[in-house]
XYZ file of C-alpha atoms in Angstrom:
181
model
C -73.907 119.197 44.964
C -75.741 118.791 48.276
C -74.610 116.824 51.311
C -76.368 113.483 50.824
C -74.969 113.202 47.305
C -71.447 113.961 48.502
C -70.890 110.876 50.647
C -72.843 108.453 48.471
C -71.136 109.269 45.177
C -67.502 109.027 46.277
C -65.167 106.097 46.229
C -62.669 105.575 49.074
C -59.890 107.612 47.436
C -62.073 110.686 46.866
C -63.862 110.336 50.225
C -60.606 111.160 51.999
C -60.304 114.503 50.189
C -63.596 116.138 51.300
C -62.997 119.449 53.046
C -65.094 119.828 56.196
C -66.259 122.847 58.149
C -65.403 122.198 61.808
C -67.508 123.882 64.500
C -68.296 123.669 68.199
C -71.587 123.681 70.045
C -71.245 123.580 73.818
C -68.395 121.215 74.638
C -68.891 119.067 71.529
C -67.178 119.445 68.147
C -68.895 118.700 64.840
C -68.144 118.792 61.117
C -70.114 118.999 57.898
C -68.748 118.952 54.350
C -67.780 122.544 53.562
C -69.706 122.550 50.278
C -72.946 122.193 52.282
C -72.240 125.423 54.205
C -73.435 128.441 52.240
C -72.370 131.025 54.806
C -71.444 131.662 58.417
C -72.907 134.688 60.174
C -73.686 136.122 63.590
C -76.916 134.844 65.045
C -79.758 136.848 63.481
C -82.970 137.774 65.265
C -85.255 134.749 65.557
C -89.009 134.560 65.305
C -90.500 131.845 67.489
C -93.268 129.708 66.067
C -96.122 128.792 68.469
C -95.844 125.285 69.917
C -92.804 124.167 67.906
C -91.120 120.801 68.365
C -87.882 120.953 70.356
C -85.862 120.478 67.172
C -87.134 123.731 65.676
C -85.444 126.878 66.995
C -87.447 129.331 64.883
C -87.324 131.356 61.680
C -84.974 134.145 60.675
C -84.765 136.507 57.744
C -81.447 136.549 55.863
C -80.898 138.274 52.515
C -84.586 138.287 51.539
C -85.118 134.644 52.537
C -86.940 133.142 55.495
C -84.720 130.409 56.869
C -85.882 127.697 59.296
C -83.368 127.106 62.087
C -82.881 123.684 63.649
C -81.756 123.048 67.236
C -78.665 120.870 66.791
C -78.645 119.769 70.453
C -81.904 117.865 70.007
C -80.589 115.943 67.028
C -77.239 114.847 68.406
C -78.099 113.905 72.017
C -75.948 116.832 73.193
C -78.143 118.556 75.782
C -75.402 120.881 77.025
C -76.471 124.539 77.226
C -74.871 126.625 74.516
C -74.534 130.308 73.646
C -75.471 129.696 69.994
C -73.884 132.958 68.813
C -73.244 131.883 65.226
C -75.516 130.496 62.528
C -74.404 128.208 59.729
C -76.631 128.609 56.689
C -76.773 125.226 54.976
C -77.757 124.664 51.356
C -80.091 121.813 50.485
C -82.290 120.718 47.570
C -85.349 122.461 49.029
C -83.520 125.650 49.968
C -81.420 126.983 52.810
C -81.849 126.277 56.511
C -79.707 126.981 59.530
C -78.156 125.566 62.672
C -76.864 127.554 65.637
C -73.346 126.949 66.949
C -70.853 128.615 69.300
C -67.727 128.679 67.174
C -66.497 127.843 63.672
C -62.802 127.071 63.692
C -61.478 125.714 60.438
C -61.944 124.125 57.045
C -59.905 120.952 56.747
C -59.757 117.435 55.352
C -60.671 114.872 58.023
C -59.909 111.174 58.234
C -63.314 109.794 59.208
C -64.017 106.543 61.010
C -67.423 104.914 61.439
C -69.565 106.115 64.323
C -70.699 103.315 66.668
C -74.036 105.076 67.291
C -74.745 105.109 63.556
C -74.452 101.323 63.491
C -76.885 100.842 66.404
C -79.401 103.544 65.511
C -79.181 103.234 61.731
C -80.362 106.185 59.649
C -81.882 107.867 62.718
C -78.494 109.193 63.854
C -77.193 112.393 62.299
C -73.634 111.337 63.226
C -72.082 109.234 60.469
C -68.507 109.167 61.689
C -65.828 110.474 64.008
C -62.585 112.227 63.290
C -59.845 114.039 65.152
C -58.254 117.381 64.466
C -55.339 118.117 66.742
C -56.503 116.931 70.148
C -60.254 117.295 69.613
C -62.748 114.549 68.815
C -65.180 115.582 66.073
C -68.616 114.133 65.360
C -69.071 114.122 61.576
C -72.667 114.871 60.606
C -74.584 114.045 57.466
C -76.731 116.980 56.423
C -79.526 114.829 54.980
C -79.877 112.926 58.258
C -79.951 116.104 60.331
C -82.703 117.495 58.144
C -84.681 114.228 57.971
C -84.655 113.917 61.760
C -85.821 117.522 62.156
C -88.584 117.038 59.565
C -89.742 113.834 61.267
C -90.016 115.648 64.621
C -91.849 118.566 63.042
C -94.353 116.266 61.319
C -94.970 114.374 64.577
C -95.962 117.626 66.326
C -98.333 118.853 63.639
C -101.891 117.667 64.287
C -103.664 116.268 61.262
C -106.809 118.140 60.259
C -109.960 116.333 61.257
C -113.188 116.071 59.316
C -114.907 118.118 62.037
C -112.462 121.016 61.648
C -112.764 120.885 57.871
C -116.562 120.784 58.057
C -116.632 123.764 60.475
C -114.366 125.755 58.184
C -116.650 124.980 55.241
C -119.721 126.041 57.232
C -118.042 129.289 58.337
C -117.160 130.081 54.719
C -120.756 129.403 53.591
C -122.071 131.634 56.393
C -119.752 134.494 55.365
C -120.869 134.214 51.725
C -124.556 134.172 52.750
C -124.189 137.311 54.904
C -122.383 139.199 52.129
C -125.299 138.740 49.687
């Protein structure tokens, strides 16, 4: 079961029993449902993509899979510089993707309250609630919203092909065929 199905399909009694993976990035603490986290590993080597949006950190290769890595700071309004030493590999309907964090501390059940920013921003906020664990305040994230925000940013940066580019490509292909014969 992936993240967006987890929160939507539970009643209040079962909602309170979701185990979360708690992690830190910079000075901020976050949590995602543990079932969405496929694995935790040291930061792998990253390949940068030319002219990426700020939400896209790069690509990495893990266990024969290319995994896109999202910059969590851009999606949570947390611009604090971070070491990003650890990568969480998250499982989703379309395959795995990753986020970079500084520390993963625990798996635990959290009592979640509504996040005020989620009410004002609507579905554009990745934070769906707040919780506490000991003396730390945790921002509870919804995986589907993190991914949707990242995809929206990526699509906004990608220029749409124009008719002129398409026509030039067609002409170049015709020229190459003509010179081969």
